[in-house]
mmCIF file of C-alpha atoms in Angstrom:
data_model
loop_
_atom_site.group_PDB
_atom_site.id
_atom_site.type_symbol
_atom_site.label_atom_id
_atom_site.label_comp_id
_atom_site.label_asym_id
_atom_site.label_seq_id
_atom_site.Cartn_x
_atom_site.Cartn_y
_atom_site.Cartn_z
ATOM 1 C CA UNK A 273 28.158 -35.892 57.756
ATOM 2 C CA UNK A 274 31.485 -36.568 56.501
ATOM 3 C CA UNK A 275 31.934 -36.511 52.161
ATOM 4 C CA UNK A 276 32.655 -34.876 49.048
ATOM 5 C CA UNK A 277 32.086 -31.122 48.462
ATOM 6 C CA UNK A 278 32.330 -30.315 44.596
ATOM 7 C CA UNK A 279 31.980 -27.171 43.492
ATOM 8 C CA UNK A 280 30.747 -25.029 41.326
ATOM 9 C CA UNK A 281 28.183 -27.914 40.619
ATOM 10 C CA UNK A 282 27.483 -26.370 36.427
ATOM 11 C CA UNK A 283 30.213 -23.919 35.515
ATOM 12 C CA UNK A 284 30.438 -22.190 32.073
ATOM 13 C CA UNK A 285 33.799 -21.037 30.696
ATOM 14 C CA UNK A 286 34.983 -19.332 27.507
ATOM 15 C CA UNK A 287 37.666 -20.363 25.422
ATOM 16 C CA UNK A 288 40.763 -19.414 26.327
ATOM 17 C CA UNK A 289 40.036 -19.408 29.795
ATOM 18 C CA UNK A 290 41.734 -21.349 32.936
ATOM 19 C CA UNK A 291 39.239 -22.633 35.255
ATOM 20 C CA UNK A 292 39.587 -23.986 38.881
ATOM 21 C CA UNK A 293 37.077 -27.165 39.928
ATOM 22 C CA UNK A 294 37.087 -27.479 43.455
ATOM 23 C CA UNK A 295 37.421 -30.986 45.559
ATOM 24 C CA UNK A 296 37.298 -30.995 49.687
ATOM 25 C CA UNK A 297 36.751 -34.193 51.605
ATOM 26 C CA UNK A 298 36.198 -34.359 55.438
ATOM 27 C CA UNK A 299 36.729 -38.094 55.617
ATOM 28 C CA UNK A 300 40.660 -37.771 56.151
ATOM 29 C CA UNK A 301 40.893 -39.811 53.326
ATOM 30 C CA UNK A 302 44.762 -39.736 52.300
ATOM 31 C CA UNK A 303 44.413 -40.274 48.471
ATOM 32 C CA UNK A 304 42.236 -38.177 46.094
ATOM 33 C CA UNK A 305 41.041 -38.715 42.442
ATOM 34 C CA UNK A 306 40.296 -36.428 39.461
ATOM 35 C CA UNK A 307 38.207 -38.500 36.888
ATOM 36 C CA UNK A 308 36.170 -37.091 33.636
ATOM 37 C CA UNK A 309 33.139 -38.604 32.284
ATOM 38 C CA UNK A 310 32.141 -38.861 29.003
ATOM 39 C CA UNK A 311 29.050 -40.203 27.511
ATOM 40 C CA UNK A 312 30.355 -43.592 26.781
ATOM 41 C CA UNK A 313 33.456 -43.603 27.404
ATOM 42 C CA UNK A 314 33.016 -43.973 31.103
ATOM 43 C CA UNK A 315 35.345 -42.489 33.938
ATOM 44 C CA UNK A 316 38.860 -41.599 32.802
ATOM 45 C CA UNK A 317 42.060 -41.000 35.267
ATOM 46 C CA UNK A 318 43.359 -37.076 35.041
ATOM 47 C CA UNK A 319 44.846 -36.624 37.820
ATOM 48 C CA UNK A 320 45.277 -38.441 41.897
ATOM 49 C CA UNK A 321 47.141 -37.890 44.731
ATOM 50 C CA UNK A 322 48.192 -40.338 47.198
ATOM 51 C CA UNK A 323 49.429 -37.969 49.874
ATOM 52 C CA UNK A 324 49.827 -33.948 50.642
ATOM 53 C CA UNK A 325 52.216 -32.243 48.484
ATOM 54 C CA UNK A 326 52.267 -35.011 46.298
ATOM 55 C CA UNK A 327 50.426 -35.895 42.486
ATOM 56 C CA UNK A 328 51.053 -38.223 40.016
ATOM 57 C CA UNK A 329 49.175 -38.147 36.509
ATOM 58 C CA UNK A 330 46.641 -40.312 34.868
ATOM 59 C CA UNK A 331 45.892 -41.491 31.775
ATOM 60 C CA UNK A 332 44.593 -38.020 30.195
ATOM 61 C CA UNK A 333 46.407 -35.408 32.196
ATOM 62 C CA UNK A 334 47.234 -33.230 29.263
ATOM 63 C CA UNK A 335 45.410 -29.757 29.789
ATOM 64 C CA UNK A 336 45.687 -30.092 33.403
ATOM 65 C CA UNK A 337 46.638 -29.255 36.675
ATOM 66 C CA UNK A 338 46.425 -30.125 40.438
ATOM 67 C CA UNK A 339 47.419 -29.180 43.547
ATOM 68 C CA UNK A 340 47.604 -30.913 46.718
ATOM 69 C CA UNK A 341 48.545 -28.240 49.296
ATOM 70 C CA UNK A 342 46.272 -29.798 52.317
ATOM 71 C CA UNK A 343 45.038 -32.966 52.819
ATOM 72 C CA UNK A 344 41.270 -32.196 52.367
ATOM 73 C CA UNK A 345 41.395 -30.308 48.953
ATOM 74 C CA UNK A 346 42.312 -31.412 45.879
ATOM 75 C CA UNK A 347 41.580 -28.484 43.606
ATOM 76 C CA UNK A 348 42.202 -29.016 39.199
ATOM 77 C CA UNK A 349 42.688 -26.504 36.646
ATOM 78 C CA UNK A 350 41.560 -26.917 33.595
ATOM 79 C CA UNK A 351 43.862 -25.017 30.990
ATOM 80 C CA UNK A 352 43.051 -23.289 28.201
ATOM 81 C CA UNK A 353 45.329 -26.019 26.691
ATOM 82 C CA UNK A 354 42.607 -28.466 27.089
ATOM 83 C CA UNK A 355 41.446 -29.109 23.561
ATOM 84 C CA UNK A 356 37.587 -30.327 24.634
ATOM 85 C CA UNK A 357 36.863 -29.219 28.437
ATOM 86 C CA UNK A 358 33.126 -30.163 27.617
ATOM 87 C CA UNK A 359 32.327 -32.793 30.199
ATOM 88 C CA UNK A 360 31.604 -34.237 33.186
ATOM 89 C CA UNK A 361 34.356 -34.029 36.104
ATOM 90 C CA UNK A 362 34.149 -36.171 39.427
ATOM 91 C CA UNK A 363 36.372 -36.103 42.471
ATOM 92 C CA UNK A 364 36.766 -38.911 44.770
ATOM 93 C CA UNK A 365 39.097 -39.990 47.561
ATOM 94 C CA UNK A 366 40.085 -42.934 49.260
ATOM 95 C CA UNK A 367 41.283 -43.916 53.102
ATOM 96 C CA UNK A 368 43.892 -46.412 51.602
ATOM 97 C CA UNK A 369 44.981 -48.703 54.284
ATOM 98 C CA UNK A 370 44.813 -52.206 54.181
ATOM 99 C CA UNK A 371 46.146 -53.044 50.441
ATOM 100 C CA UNK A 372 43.113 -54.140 48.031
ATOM 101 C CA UNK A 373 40.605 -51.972 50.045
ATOM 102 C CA UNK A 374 39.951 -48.898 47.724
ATOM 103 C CA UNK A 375 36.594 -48.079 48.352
ATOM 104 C CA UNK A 376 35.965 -44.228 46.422
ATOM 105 C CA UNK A 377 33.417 -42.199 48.024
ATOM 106 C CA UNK A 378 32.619 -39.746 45.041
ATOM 107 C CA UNK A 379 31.443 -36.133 45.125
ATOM 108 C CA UNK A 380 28.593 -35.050 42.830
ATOM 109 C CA UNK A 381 30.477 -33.583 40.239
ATOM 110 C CA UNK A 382 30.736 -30.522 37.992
ATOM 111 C CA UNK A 383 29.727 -30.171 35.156
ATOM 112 C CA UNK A 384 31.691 -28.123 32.927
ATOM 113 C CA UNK A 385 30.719 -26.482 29.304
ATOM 114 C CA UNK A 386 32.921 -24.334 27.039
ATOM 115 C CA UNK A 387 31.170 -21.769 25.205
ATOM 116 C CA UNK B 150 47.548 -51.041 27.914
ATOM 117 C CA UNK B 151 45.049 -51.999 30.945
ATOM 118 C CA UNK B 152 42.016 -52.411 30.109
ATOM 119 C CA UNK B 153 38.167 -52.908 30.687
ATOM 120 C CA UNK B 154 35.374 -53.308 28.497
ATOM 121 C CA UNK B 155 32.153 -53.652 28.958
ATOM 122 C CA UNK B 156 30.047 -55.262 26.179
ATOM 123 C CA UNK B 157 26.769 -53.496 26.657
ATOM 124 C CA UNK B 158 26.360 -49.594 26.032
ATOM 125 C CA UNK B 159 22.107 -49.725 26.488
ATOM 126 C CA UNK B 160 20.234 -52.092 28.003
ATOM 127 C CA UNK B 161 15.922 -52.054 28.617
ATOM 128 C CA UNK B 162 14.239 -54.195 30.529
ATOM 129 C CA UNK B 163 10.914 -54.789 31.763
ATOM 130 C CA UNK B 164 10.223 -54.966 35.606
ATOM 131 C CA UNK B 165 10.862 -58.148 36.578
ATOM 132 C CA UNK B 166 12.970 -59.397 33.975
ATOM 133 C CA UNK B 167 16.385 -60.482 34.904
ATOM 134 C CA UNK B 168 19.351 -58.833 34.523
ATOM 135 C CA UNK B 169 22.787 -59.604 33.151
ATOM 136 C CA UNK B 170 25.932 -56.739 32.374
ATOM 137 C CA UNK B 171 28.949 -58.288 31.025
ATOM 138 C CA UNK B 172 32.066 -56.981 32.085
ATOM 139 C CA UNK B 173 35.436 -58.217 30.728
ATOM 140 C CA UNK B 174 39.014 -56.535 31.629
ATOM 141 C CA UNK B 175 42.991 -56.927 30.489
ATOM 142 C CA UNK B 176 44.794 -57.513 33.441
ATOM 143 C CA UNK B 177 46.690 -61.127 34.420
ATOM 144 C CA UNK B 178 47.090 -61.878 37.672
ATOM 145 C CA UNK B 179 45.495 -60.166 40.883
ATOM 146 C CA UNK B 180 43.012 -57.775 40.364
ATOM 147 C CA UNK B 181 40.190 -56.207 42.603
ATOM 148 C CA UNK B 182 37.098 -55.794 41.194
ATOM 149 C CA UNK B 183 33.896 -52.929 41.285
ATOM 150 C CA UNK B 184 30.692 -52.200 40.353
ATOM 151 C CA UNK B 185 29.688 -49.084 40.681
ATOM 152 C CA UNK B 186 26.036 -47.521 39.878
ATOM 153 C CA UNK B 187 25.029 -43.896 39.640
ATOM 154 C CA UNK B 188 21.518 -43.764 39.401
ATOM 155 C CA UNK B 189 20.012 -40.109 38.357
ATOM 156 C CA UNK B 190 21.054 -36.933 39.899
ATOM 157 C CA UNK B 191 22.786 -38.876 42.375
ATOM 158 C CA UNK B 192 26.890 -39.865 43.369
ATOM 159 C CA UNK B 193 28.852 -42.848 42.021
ATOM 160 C CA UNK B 194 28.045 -45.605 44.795
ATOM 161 C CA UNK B 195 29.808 -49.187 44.889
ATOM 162 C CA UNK B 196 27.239 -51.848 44.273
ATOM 163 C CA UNK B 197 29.521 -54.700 45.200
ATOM 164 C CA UNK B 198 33.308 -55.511 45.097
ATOM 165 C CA UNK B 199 35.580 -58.755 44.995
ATOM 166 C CA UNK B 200 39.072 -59.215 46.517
ATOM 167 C CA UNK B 201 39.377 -62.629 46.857
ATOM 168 C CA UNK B 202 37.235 -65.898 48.262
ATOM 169 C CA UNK B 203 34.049 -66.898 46.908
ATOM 170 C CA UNK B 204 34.005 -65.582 43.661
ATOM 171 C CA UNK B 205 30.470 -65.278 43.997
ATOM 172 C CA UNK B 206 29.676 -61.578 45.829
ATOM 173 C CA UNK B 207 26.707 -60.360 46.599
ATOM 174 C CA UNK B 208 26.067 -56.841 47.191
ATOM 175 C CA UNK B 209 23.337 -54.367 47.916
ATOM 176 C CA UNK B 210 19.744 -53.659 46.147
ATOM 177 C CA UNK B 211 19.815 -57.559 45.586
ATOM 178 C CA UNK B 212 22.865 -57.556 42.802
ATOM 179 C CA UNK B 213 25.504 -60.085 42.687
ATOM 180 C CA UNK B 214 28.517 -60.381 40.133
ATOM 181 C CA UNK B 215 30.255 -63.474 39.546
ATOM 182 C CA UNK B 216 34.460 -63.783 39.354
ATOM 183 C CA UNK B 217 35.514 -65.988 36.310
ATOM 184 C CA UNK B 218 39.300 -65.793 36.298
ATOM 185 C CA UNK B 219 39.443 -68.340 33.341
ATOM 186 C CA UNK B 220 37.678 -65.628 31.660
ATOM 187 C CA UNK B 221 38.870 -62.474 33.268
ATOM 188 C CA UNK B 222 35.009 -61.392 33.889
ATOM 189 C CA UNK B 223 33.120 -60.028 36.126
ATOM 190 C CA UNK B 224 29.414 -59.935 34.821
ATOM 191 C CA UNK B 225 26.848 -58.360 36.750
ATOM 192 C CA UNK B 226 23.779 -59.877 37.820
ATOM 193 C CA UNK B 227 19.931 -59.721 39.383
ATOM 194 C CA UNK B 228 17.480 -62.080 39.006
ATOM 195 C CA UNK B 229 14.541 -59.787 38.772
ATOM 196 C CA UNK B 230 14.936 -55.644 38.088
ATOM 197 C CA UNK B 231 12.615 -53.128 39.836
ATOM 198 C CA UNK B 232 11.661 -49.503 37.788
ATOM 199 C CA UNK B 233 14.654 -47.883 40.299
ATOM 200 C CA UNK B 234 17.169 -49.992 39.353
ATOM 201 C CA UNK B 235 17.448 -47.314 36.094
ATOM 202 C CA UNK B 236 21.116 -46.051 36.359
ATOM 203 C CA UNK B 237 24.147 -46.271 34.755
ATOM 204 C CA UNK B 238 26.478 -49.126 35.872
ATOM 205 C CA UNK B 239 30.157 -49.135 36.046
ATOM 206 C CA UNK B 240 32.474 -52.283 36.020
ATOM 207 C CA UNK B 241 36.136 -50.873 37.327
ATOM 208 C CA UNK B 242 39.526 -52.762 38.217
ATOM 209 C CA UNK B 243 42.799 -52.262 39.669
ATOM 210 C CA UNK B 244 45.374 -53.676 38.554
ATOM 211 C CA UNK B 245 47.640 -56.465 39.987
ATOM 212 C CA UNK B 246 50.761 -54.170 39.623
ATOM 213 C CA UNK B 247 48.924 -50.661 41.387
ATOM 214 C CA UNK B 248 49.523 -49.530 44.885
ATOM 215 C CA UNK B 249 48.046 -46.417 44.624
ATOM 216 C CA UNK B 250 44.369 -47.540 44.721
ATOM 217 C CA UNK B 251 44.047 -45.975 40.854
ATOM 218 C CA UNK B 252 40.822 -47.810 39.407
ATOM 219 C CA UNK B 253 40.461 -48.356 35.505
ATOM 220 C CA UNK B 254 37.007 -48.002 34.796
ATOM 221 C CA UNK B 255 34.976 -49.444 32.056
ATOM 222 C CA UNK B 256 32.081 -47.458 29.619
ATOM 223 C CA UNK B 257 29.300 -47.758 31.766
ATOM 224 C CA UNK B 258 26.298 -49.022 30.551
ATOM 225 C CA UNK B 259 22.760 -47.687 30.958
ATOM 226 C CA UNK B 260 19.716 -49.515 32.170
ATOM 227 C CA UNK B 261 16.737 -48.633 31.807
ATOM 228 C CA UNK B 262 14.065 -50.416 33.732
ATOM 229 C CA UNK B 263 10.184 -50.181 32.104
ATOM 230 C CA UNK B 264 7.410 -49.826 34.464
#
């Protein structure tokens, strides 16, 4: 079945640590999405990609990083920069296409506490 | 800034009661329109979207979200709510001006169905 792998599904880091969330899509979707989720505040924009080799940044980017190295994995890093990692992080990708039709398929998400 | 905003953080109902989220966002012009609902322990799954046409859409689980462009909303809407309809619901956009497929989500809102 083609979808979303995210993984580690709970992960636990320290502070001061870097920590790697890992995205990979067998859809051969072209563009991939990093979005956090807080309670309330919905889903916010960190980081997407619209093609390999390529990234542009979202709306809260700071404390971040991506790669985009092949087409099915979109891996982020969350720095030790990142002032409140505590949260919620979902992938998701997209096939693109026809302009307007951006359906996400999401993965199930990791959730992410700094102790 | 772009923006959506959705007026109701926590909603309960009682089976059979209709439903109504509101849903309101920033843009002018164009937009595409989402719902999105995540019900418990599950993925992010689109309930419905509208590109253009009827501004009346229906979409799955018997929901249907009307387009007011007078009023830049999007409200949600069912006329009678079952115990699993108990998720969190997400109203998103994109924007008239984005290519990239980059959805602005709003808050989410939580319903919670009594049996």
């Amino acid at each position: 079945d083609g979808g979303i792998t995210q993984s580690p599904k709970y992960l636990f880091r320290k502070e001061g640590q870097n920590v790697t969330l890992s995205c990979e899509q067998n859809l051969n979707h072209d563009a991939m999405y990093w979005y956090r989720q807080d309670p309330g505040q919905g889903l916010r924009l960190i980081y997407y990609s619209q093609i390999v080799n390529d990234f542009q940044k979202g709306d809260i980017a700071e404390g971040y990083s991506v790669s985009r190295e092949k087409k099915e994995s979109f891996p982020l890093t969350v720095t030790s920069a990142q002032k409140n990692p505590t949260a919620f992080y979902l992938c998701a990708s997209t096939a693109g296409g026809r302009q307007g039709d951006y359906g996400y398929t999401f993965g199930s998400g990791t959730r992410l506490t700094v102790v | 800034a772009q923006s959506v905003s959705q007026h109701n953080h926590h909603v309960i109902l009682s089976e059979a009661a209709s439903l109504e989220l509101g849903c309101n966002y920033s843009y002018g012009g164009t937009v595409n329109l989402f719902w999105y609902v995540q019900y418990p322990g599950q993925h992010l799954q689109l309930l419905l979207k509208y590109f253009s046409g009827d501004p009346l859409v229906k979409g799955i689980k018997g929901f249907e979200a009307e387009f007011i462009k007078s009023k830049f909303s999007f409200n949600l809407r069912k006329p009678s709510v079952q115990w699993s309809d108990t998720a969190e619901y997400f109203c998103a956009v994109r924007g008239p001006s984005s290519n990239t497929g980059k959805l602005i989500f709003g808050q989410g809102t939580t319903l919670q169905v009594k049996p």
